[in-house]
PDB file of C-alpha atoms and ligand atoms in Angstrom:
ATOM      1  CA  UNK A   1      42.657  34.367 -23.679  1.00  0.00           C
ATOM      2  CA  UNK A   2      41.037  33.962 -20.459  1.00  0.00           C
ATOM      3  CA  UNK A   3      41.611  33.522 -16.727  1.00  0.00           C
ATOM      4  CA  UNK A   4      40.910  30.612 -14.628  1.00  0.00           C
ATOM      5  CA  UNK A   5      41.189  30.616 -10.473  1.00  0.00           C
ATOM      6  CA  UNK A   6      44.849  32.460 -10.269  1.00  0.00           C
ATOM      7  CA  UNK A   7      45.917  31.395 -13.739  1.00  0.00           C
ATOM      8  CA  UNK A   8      45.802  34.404 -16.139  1.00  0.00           C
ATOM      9  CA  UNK A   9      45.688  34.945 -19.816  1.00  0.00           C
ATOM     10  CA  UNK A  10      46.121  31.162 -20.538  1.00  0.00           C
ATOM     11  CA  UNK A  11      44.319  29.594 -23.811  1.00  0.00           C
ATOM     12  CA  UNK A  12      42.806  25.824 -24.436  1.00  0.00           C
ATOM     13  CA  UNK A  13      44.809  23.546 -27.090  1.00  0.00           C
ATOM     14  CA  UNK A  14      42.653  20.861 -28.594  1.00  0.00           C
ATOM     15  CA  UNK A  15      44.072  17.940 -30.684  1.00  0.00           C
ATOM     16  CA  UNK A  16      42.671  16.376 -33.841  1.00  0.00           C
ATOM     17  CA  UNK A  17      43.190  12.997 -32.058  1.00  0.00           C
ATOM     18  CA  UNK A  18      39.771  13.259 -29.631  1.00  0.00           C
ATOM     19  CA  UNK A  19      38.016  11.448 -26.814  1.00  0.00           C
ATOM     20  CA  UNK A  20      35.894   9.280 -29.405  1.00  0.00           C
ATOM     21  CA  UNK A  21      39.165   7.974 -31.425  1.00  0.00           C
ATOM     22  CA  UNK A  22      40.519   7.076 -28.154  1.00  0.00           C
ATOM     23  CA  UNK A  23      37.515   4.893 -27.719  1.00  0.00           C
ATOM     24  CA  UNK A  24      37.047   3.608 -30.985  1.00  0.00           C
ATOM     25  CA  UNK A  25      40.511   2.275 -30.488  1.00  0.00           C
ATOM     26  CA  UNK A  26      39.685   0.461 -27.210  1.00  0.00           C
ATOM     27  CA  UNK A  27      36.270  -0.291 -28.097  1.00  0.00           C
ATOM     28  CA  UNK A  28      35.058   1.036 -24.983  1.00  0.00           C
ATOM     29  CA  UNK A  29      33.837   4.435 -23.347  1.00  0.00           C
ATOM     30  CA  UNK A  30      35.902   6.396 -21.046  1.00  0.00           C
ATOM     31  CA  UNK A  31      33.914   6.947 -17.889  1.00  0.00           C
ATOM     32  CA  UNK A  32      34.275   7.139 -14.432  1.00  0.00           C
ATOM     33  CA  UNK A  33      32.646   4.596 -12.174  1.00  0.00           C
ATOM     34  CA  UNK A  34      32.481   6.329  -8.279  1.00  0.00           C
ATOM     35  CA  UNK A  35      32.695   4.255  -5.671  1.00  0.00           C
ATOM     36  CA  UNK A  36      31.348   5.679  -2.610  1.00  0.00           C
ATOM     37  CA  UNK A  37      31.037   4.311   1.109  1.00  0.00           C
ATOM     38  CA  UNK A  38      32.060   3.752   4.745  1.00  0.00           C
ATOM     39  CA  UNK A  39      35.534   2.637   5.528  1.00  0.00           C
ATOM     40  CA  UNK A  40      35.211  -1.099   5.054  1.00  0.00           C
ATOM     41  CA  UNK A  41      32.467  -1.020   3.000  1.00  0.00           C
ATOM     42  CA  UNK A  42      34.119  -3.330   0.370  1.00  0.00           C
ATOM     43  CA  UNK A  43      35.477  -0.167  -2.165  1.00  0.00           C
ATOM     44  CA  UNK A  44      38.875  -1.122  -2.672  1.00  0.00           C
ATOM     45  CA  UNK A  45      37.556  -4.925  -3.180  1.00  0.00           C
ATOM     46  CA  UNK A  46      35.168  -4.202  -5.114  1.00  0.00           C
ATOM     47  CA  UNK A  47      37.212  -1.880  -7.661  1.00  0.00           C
ATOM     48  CA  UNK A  48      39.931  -4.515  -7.792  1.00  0.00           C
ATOM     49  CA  UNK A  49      37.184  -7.351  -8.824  1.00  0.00           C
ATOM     50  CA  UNK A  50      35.586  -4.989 -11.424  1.00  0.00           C
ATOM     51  CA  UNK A  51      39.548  -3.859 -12.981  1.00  0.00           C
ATOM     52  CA  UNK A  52      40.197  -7.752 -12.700  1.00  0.00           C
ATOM     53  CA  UNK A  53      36.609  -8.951 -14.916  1.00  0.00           C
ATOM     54  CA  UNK A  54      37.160  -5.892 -16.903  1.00  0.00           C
ATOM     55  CA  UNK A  55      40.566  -6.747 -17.874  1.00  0.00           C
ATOM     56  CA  UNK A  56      39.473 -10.511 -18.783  1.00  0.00           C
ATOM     57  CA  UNK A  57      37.021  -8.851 -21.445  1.00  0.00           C
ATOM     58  CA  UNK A  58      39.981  -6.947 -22.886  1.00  0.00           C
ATOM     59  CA  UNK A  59      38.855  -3.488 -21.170  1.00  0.00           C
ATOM     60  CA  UNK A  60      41.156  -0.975 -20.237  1.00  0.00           C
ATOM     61  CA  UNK A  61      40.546   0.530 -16.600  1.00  0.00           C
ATOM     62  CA  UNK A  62      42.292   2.266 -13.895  1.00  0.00           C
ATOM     63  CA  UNK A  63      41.754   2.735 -10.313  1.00  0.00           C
ATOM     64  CA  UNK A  64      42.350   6.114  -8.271  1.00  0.00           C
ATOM     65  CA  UNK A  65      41.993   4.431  -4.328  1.00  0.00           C
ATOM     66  CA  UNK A  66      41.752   7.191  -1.796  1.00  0.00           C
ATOM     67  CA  UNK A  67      44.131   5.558   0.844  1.00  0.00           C
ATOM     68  CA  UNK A  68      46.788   5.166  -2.310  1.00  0.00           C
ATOM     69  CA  UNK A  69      46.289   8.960  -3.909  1.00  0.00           C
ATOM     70  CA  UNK A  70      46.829   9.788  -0.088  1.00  0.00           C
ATOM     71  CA  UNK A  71      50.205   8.169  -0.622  1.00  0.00           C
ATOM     72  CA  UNK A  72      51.133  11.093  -3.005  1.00  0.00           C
ATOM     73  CA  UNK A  73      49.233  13.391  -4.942  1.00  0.00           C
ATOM     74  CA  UNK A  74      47.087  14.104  -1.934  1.00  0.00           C
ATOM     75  CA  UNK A  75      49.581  13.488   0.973  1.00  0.00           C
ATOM     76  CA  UNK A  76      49.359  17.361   1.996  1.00  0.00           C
ATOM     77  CA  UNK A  77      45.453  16.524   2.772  1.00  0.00           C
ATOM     78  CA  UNK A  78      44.017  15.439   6.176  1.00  0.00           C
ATOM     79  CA  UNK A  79      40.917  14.399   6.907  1.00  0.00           C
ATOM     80  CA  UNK A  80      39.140  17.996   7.519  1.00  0.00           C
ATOM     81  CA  UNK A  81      36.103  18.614   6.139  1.00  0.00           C
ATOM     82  CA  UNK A  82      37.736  20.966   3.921  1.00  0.00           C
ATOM     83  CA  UNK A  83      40.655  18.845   3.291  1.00  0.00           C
ATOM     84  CA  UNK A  84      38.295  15.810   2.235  1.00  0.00           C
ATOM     85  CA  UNK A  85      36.718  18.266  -0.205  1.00  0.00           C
ATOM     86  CA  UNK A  86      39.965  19.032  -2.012  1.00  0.00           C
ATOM     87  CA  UNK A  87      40.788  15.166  -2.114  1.00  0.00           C
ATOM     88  CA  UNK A  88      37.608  14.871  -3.474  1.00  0.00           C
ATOM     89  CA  UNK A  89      38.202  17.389  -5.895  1.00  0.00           C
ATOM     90  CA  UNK A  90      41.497  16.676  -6.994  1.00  0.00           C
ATOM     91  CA  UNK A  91      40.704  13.082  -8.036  1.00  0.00           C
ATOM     92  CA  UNK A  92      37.160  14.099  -9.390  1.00  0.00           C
ATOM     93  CA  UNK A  93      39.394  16.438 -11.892  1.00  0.00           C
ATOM     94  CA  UNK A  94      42.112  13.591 -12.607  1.00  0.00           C
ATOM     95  CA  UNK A  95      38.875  10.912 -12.872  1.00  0.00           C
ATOM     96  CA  UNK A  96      37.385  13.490 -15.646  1.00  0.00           C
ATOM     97  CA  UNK A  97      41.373  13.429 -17.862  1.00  0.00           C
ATOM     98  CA  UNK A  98      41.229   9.187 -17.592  1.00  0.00           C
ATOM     99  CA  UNK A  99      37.498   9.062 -18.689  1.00  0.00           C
ATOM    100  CA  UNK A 100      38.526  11.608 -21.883  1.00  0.00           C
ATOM    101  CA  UNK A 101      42.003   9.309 -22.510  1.00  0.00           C
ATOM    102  CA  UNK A 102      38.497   6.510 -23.221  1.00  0.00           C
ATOM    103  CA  UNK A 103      39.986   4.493 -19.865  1.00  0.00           C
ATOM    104  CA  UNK A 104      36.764   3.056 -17.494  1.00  0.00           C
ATOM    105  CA  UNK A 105      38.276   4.867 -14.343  1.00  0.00           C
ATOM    106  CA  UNK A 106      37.149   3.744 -10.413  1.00  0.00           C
ATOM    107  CA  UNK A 107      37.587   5.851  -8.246  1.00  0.00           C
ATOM    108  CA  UNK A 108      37.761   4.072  -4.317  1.00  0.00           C
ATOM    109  CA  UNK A 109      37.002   6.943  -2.112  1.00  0.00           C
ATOM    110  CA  UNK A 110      35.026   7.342   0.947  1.00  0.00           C
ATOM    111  CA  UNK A 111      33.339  11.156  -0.255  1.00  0.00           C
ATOM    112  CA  UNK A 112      31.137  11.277   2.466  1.00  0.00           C
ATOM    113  CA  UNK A 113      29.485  14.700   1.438  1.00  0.00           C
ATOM    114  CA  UNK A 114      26.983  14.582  -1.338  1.00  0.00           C
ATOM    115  CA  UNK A 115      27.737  18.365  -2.402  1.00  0.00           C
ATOM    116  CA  UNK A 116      31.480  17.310  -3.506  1.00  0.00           C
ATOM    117  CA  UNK A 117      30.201  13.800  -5.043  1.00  0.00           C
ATOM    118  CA  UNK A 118      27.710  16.172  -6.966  1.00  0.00           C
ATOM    119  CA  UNK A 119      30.470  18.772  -8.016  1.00  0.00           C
ATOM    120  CA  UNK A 120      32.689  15.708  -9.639  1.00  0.00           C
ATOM    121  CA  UNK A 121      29.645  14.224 -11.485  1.00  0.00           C
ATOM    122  CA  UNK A 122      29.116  18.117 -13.158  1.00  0.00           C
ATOM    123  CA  UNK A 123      32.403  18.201 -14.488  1.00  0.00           C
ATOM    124  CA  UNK A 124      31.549  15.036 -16.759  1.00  0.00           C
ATOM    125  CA  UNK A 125      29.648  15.039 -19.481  1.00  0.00           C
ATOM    126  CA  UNK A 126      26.203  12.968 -18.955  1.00  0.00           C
ATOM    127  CA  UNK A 127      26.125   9.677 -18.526  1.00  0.00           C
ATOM    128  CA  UNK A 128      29.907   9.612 -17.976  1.00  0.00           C
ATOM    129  CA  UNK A 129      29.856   9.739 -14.268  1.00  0.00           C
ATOM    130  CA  UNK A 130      28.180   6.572 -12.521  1.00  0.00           C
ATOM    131  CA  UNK A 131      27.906   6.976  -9.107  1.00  0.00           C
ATOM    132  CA  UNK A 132      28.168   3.382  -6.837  1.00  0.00           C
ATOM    133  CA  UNK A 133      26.853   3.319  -3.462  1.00  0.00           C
ATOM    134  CA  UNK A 134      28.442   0.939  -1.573  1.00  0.00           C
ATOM    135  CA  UNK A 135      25.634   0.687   0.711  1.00  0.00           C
ATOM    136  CA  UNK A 136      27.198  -1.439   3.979  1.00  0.00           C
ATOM    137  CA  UNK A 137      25.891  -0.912   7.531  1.00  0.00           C
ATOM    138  CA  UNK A 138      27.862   1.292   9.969  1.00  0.00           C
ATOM    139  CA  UNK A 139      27.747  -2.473  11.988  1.00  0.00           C
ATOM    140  CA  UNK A 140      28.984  -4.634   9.186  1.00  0.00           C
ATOM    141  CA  UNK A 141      31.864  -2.156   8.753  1.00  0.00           C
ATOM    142  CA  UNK A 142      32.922  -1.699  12.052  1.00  0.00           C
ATOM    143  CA  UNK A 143      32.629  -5.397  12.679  1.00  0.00           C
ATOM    144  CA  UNK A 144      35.149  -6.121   9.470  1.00  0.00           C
ATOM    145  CA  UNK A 145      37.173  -3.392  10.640  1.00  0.00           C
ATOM    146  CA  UNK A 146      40.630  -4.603   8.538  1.00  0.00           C
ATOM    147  CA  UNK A 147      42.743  -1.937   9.360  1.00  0.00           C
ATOM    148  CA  UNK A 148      41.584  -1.817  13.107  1.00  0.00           C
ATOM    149  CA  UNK A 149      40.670   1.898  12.888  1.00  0.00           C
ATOM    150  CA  UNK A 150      37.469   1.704  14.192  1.00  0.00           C
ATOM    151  CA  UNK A 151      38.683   0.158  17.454  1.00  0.00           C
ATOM    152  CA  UNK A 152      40.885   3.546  17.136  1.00  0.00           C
ATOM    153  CA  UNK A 153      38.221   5.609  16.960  1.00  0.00           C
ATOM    154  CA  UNK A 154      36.053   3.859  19.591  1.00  0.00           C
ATOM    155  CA  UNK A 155      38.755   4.368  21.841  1.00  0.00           C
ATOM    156  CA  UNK A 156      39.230   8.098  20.892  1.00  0.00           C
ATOM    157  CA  UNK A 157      42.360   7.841  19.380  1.00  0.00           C
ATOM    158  CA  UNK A 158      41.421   8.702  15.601  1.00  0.00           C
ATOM    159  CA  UNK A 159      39.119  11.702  15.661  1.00  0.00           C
ATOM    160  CA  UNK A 160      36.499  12.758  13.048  1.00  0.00           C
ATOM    161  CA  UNK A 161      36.548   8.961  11.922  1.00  0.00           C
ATOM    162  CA  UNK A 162      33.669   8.577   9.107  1.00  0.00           C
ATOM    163  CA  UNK A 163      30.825   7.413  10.555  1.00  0.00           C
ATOM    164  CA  UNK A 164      31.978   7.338  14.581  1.00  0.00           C
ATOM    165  CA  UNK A 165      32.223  10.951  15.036  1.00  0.00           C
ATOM    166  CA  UNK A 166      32.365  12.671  11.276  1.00  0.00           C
ATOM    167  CA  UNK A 167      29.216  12.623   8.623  1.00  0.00           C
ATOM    168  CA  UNK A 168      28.970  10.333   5.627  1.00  0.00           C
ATOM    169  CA  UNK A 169      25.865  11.845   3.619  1.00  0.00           C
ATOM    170  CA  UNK A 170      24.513   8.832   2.347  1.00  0.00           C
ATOM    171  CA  UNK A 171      22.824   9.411  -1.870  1.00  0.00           C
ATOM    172  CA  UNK A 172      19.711  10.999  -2.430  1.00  0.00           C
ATOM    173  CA  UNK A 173      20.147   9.571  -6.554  1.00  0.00           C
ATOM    174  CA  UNK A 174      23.364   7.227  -7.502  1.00  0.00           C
ATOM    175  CA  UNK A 175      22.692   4.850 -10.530  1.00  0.00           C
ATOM    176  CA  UNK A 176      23.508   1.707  -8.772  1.00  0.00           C
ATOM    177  CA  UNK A 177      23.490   0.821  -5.369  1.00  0.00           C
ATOM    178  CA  UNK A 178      25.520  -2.587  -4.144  1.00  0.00           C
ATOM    179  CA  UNK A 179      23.896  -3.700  -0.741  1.00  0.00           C
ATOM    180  CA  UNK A 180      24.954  -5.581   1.891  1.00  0.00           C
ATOM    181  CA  UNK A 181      21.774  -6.489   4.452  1.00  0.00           C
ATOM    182  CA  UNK A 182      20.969  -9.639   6.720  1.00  0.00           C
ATOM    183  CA  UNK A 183      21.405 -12.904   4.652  1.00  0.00           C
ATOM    184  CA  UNK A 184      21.794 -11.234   1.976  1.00  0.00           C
ATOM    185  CA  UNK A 185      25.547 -11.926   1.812  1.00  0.00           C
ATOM    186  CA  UNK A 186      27.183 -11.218  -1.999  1.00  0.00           C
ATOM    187  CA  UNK A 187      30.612 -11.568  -2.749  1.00  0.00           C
ATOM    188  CA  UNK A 188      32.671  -8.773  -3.721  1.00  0.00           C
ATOM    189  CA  UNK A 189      33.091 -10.506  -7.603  1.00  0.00           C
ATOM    190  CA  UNK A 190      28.894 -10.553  -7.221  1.00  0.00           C
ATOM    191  CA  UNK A 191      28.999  -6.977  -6.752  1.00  0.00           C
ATOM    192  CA  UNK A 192      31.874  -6.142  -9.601  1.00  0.00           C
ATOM    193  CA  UNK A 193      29.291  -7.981 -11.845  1.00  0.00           C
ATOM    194  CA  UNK A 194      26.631  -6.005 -10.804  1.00  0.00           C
ATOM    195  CA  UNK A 195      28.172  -2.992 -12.335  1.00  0.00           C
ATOM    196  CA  UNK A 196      29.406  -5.524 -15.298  1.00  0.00           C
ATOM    197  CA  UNK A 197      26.034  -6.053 -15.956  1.00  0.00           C
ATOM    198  CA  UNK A 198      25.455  -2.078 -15.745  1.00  0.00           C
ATOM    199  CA  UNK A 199      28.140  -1.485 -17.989  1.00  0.00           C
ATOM    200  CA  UNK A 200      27.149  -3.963 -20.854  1.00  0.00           C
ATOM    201  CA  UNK A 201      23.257  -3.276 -21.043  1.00  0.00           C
ATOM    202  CA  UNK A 202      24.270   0.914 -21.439  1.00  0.00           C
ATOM    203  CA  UNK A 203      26.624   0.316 -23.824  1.00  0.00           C
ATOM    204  CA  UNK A 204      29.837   1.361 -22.563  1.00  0.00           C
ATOM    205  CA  UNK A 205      32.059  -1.657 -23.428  1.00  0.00           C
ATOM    206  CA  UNK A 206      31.744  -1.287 -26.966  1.00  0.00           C
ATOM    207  CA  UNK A 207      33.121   1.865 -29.333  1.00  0.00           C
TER     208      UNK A 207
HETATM  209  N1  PPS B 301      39.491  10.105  10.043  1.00  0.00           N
HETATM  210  C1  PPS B 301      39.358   9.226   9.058  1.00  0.00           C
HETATM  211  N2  PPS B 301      38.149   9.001   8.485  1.00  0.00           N
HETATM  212  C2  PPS B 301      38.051   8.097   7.491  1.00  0.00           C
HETATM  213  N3  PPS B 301      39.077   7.370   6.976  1.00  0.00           N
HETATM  214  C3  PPS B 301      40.299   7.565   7.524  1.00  0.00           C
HETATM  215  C4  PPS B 301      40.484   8.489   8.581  1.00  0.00           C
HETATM  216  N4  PPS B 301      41.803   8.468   8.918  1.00  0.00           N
HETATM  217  C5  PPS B 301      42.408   7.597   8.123  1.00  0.00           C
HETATM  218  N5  PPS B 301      41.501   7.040   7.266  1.00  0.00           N
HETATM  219  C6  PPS B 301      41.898   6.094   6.193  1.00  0.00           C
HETATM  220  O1  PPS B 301      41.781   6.855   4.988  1.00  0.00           O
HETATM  221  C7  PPS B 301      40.990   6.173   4.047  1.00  0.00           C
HETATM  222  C8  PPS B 301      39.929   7.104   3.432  1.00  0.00           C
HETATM  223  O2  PPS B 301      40.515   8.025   2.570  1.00  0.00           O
HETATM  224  P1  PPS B 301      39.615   8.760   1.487  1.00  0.00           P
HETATM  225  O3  PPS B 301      40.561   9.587   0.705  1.00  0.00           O
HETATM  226  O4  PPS B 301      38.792   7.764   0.758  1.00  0.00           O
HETATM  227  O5  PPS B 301      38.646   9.663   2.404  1.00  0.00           O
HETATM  228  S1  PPS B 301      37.724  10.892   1.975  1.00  0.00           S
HETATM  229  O6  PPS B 301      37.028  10.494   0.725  1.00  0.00           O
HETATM  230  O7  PPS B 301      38.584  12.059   1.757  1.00  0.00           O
HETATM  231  O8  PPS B 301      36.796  11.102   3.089  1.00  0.00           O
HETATM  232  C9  PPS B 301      40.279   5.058   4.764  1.00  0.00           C
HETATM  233  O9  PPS B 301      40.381   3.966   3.865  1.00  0.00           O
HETATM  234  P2  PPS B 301      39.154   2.974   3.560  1.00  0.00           P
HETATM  235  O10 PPS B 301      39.037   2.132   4.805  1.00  0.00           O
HETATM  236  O11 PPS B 301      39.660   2.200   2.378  1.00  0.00           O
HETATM  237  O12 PPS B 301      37.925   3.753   3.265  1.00  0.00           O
HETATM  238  C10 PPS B 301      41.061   4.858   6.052  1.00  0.00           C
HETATM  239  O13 PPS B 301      41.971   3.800   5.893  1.00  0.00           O
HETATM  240  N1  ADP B 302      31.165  -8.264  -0.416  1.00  0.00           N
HETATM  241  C1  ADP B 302      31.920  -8.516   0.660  1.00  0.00           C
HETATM  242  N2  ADP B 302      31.564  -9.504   1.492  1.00  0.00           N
HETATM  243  C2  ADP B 302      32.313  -9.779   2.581  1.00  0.00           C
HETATM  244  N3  ADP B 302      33.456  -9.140   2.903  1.00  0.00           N
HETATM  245  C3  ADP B 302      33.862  -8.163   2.097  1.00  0.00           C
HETATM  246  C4  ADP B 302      33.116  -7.801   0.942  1.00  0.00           C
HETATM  247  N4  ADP B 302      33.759  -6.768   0.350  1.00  0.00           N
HETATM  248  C5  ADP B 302      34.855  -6.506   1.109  1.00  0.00           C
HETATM  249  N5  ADP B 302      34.910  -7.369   2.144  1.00  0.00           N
HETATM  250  C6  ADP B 302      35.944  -7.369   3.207  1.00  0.00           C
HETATM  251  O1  ADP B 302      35.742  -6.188   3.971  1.00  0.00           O
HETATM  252  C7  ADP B 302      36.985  -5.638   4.349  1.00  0.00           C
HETATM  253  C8  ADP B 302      37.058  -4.185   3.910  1.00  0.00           C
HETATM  254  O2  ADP B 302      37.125  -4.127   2.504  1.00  0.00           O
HETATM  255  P1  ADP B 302      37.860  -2.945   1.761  1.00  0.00           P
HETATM  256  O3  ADP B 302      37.763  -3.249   0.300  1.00  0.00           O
HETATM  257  O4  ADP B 302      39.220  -2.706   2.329  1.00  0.00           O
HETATM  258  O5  ADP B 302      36.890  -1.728   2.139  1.00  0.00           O
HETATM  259  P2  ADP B 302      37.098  -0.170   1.952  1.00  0.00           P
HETATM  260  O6  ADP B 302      38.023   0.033   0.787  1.00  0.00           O
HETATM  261  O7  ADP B 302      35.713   0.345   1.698  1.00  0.00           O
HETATM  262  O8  ADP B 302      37.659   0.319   3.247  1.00  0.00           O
HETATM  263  C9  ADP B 302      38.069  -6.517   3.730  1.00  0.00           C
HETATM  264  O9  ADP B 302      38.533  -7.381   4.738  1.00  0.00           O
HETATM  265  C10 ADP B 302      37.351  -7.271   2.657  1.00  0.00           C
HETATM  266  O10 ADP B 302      37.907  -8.544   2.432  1.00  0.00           O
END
């Protein structure tokens, strides 16, 4: 018996039925691929185009998109600091129960501060948490600006907007980074292959 936060005297179940026969059956390896960045960056683009190649090579995947968790799970969160943390949290946690079902789960979520990125990747095991920064100019972003919520924030009717007047902490150590710079102008499907490419040469789309 033990406690845990406010729970008390619970116990842990296991199940014959583990995380590896999960993933001998899909012939893959549960993980978690984070998808960090600016709003406008390209995240939910960029998941979608992975999910889409990955489902073409018969791999099972899920996305967890920020704006969509918002929609539900998350919908008593604002955009506090603190508030970011727990959405940050809460999907790090649900992230870490799709990588152990053997899914390849993306999360799509802005997580501008590198403590909370840090606390999701240490409650995977290692290797099973690849961080993606979606490394976009503030410019490029704002320029793109799909939703029109910069021009909200430039006009002071959003505050604490990510990157106008609240922090992203950009990564001191990710394991990819997808850049968009000058000329160098890549498609979002360039970018999904990117990780593809990731993916295949470390071995997690086989059993
Ligand atoms: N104040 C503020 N700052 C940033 N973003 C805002 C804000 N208010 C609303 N939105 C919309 O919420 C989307 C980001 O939600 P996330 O859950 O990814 O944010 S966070 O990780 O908790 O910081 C974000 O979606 P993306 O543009 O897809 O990033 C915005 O559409
Ligand atoms: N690699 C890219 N090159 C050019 N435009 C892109 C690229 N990725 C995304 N976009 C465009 O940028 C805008 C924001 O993309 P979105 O995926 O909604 O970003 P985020 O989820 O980070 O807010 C969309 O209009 C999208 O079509």
């Amino acid at each position: 018996m033990s406690n845990v936060g406010n729970s008390t005297n619970i116990m842990w179940h296991d199940c014959p039925i583990q995380k590896q026969d999960r993933q001998q059956l899909l012939q893959q390896q549960g993980c978690v691929i984070w998808l960090t960045g600016l709003s406008g960056s390209g995240k939910s683009t960029i998941a979608c185009a992975l999910s889409q190649s990955l489902h073409s090579k018969g791999k099972l995947s899920y996305i967890l998109d920020g704006d969509n968790i918002r929609h539900g799970l998350n919908q008593d969160l604002s955009f506090r600091a603190e508030d970011r943390s727990e959405n940050i949290r809460r999907i790090g946690e649900v992230a870490k129960l799709f990588a152990d079902a053997g899914v390849i789960c993306i999360t799509s979520l802005i997580s501008p501060y590198q403590k909370d990125r840090d606390a999701c990747r240490a409650l995977l095991s290692k290797g099973d948490f690849i961080e993606v920064f979606i490394d976009v100019p503030l410019h490029v972003c704002e320029a793109r600006d799909p939703k029109g919520l910069y021009k909200l924030a430039r006009a002071g009717k959003i505050k604490g907007f990510t990157g106008i007047d609240d922090p992203y902490e950009p990564l001191c150590s990710c394991e990819i980074v997808l850049q968009q710079k000058g000329s160098d102008c890549k498609s979002p499907s360039d970018m999904a292959e990117e990780v593809i490419s990731y993916l295949e040469e470390n071995g997690y789309l086989r059993a």
